[in-house]
Structure formats: structure tokens, C-alpha cells
Amino acid sequence: MANQIDTNKLKQAEAASSIVKDMITSAIEQSAANTTLASEALKQASNEFYFGYFVFHETICDC
């Protein structure tokens, strides 16, 4: 029997990846003007990335 994919978790992972993309874009744009803000944006993007990765991993892995 095939495993079912939780589409809600998949949507959460997709949303998290979109947020990460926006945060990285913002950090790049801010980097010239304010390195502290850019650094903080990258830290937040990293946290969102890990959240999205684990949600995605739980969705596709039956571990």
C-alpha cells in the first residue's frame, strides 16, 4: 500500500521555503546599508529553512 502524503505539511514546507527566499532577498538588499540587519535576516532565514526542511522530511519519510 502506498504511503499517504500529508498535504497540510507539504503546504507548510512550501510556505516556509517562500519565507526563506524573501528573507534572503531582503538580507541581500539590506547588506550594503546595514550589515547588522542583514545578519539578523539571514539568521531568521536559516531558522525558517530548518523548520521547512523538517516539516518536509516528516511529510515524505515514514520514520
PDB file of C-alpha atoms in Angstrom:
ATOM      1  CA  MET A   1       0.000   0.000   0.000  1.00  0.00           C
ATOM      2  CA  ALA A   2       1.349   3.434  -0.921  1.00  0.00           C
ATOM      3  CA  ASN A   3       2.142   5.961   1.796  1.00  0.00           C
ATOM      4  CA  GLN A   4      -0.148   8.962   2.041  1.00  0.00           C
ATOM      5  CA  ILE A   5       1.459  12.392   1.937  1.00  0.00           C
ATOM      6  CA  ASP A   6       0.071  14.919   4.403  1.00  0.00           C
ATOM      7  CA  THR A   7      -0.737  17.823   2.081  1.00  0.00           C
ATOM      8  CA  ASN A   8      -1.008  20.250   5.013  1.00  0.00           C
ATOM      9  CA  LYS A   9       2.604  19.544   5.993  1.00  0.00           C
ATOM     10  CA  LEU A  10       3.646  19.881   2.369  1.00  0.00           C
ATOM     11  CA  LYS A  11       1.931  23.286   2.198  1.00  0.00           C
ATOM     12  CA  GLN A  12       3.688  24.329   5.444  1.00  0.00           C
ATOM     13  CA  ALA A  13       7.045  23.372   3.960  1.00  0.00           C
ATOM     14  CA  GLU A  14       6.252  25.289   0.778  1.00  0.00           C
ATOM     15  CA  ALA A  15       5.286  28.387   2.780  1.00  0.00           C
ATOM     16  CA  ALA A  16       8.452  28.148   4.872  1.00  0.00           C
ATOM     17  CA  SER A  17      10.609  27.958   1.742  1.00  0.00           C
ATOM     18  CA  SER A  18       8.874  31.024   0.326  1.00  0.00           C
ATOM     19  CA  ILE A  19       9.541  32.932   3.559  1.00  0.00           C
ATOM     20  CA  VAL A  20      13.206  31.901   3.443  1.00  0.00           C
ATOM     21  CA  LYS A  21      13.513  33.147  -0.137  1.00  0.00           C
ATOM     22  CA  ASP A  22      12.015  36.510   0.844  1.00  0.00           C
ATOM     23  CA  MET A  23      14.264  36.800   3.912  1.00  0.00           C
ATOM     24  CA  ILE A  24      17.410  36.044   1.922  1.00  0.00           C
ATOM     25  CA  THR A  25      16.392  38.561  -0.736  1.00  0.00           C
ATOM     26  CA  SER A  26      15.805  41.167   1.972  1.00  0.00           C
ATOM     27  CA  ALA A  27      19.156  40.406   3.621  1.00  0.00           C
ATOM     28  CA  ILE A  28      20.965  40.843   0.306  1.00  0.00           C
ATOM     29  CA  GLU A  29      19.190  44.161  -0.320  1.00  0.00           C
ATOM     30  CA  GLN A  30      19.974  45.414   3.214  1.00  0.00           C
ATOM     31  CA  SER A  31      23.558  44.178   3.363  1.00  0.00           C
ATOM     32  CA  ALA A  32      25.117  47.292   1.895  1.00  0.00           C
ATOM     33  CA  ALA A  33      23.169  49.660   4.138  1.00  0.00           C
ATOM     34  CA  ASN A  34      23.080  47.744   7.416  1.00  0.00           C
ATOM     35  CA  THR A  35      25.164  44.645   7.987  1.00  0.00           C
ATOM     36  CA  THR A  36      23.607  44.010  11.412  1.00  0.00           C
ATOM     37  CA  LEU A  37      20.079  43.840   9.994  1.00  0.00           C
ATOM     38  CA  ALA A  38      21.291  41.714   7.098  1.00  0.00           C
ATOM     39  CA  SER A  39      22.957  39.293   9.506  1.00  0.00           C
ATOM     40  CA  GLU A  40      19.787  39.021  11.597  1.00  0.00           C
ATOM     41  CA  ALA A  41      17.673  38.419   8.486  1.00  0.00           C
ATOM     42  CA  LEU A  42      19.999  35.589   7.456  1.00  0.00           C
ATOM     43  CA  LYS A  43      19.763  34.026  10.936  1.00  0.00           C
ATOM     44  CA  GLN A  44      15.971  34.130  10.766  1.00  0.00           C
ATOM     45  CA  ALA A  45      16.041  32.683   7.244  1.00  0.00           C
ATOM     46  CA  SER A  46      18.223  29.853   8.498  1.00  0.00           C
ATOM     47  CA  ASN A  47      15.722  29.041  11.248  1.00  0.00           C
ATOM     48  CA  GLU A  48      12.845  29.062   8.762  1.00  0.00           C
ATOM     49  CA  PHE A  49      14.840  26.844   6.417  1.00  0.00           C
ATOM     50  CA  TYR A  50      15.373  24.227   9.116  1.00  0.00           C
ATOM     51  CA  PHE A  51      11.688  24.348  10.056  1.00  0.00           C
ATOM     52  CA  GLY A  52      10.668  23.842   6.424  1.00  0.00           C
ATOM     53  CA  TYR A  53      13.179  21.038   5.962  1.00  0.00           C
ATOM     54  CA  PHE A  54      11.940  19.101   8.975  1.00  0.00           C
ATOM     55  CA  VAL A  55       8.280  19.555   8.025  1.00  0.00           C
ATOM     56  CA  PHE A  56       9.082  18.346   4.510  1.00  0.00           C
ATOM     57  CA  HIS A  57      11.161  15.438   5.831  1.00  0.00           C
ATOM     58  CA  GLU A  58       8.326  14.323   8.114  1.00  0.00           C
ATOM     59  CA  THR A  59       5.947  14.521   5.161  1.00  0.00           C
ATOM     60  CA  ILE A  60       7.930  12.233   2.870  1.00  0.00           C
ATOM     61  CA  CYS A  61       9.645   9.976   5.418  1.00  0.00           C
ATOM     62  CA  ASP A  62       7.869   7.250   7.325  1.00  0.00           C
ATOM     63  CA  CYS A  63      10.495   7.279  10.101  1.00  0.00           C
TER      64      CYS A  63
END
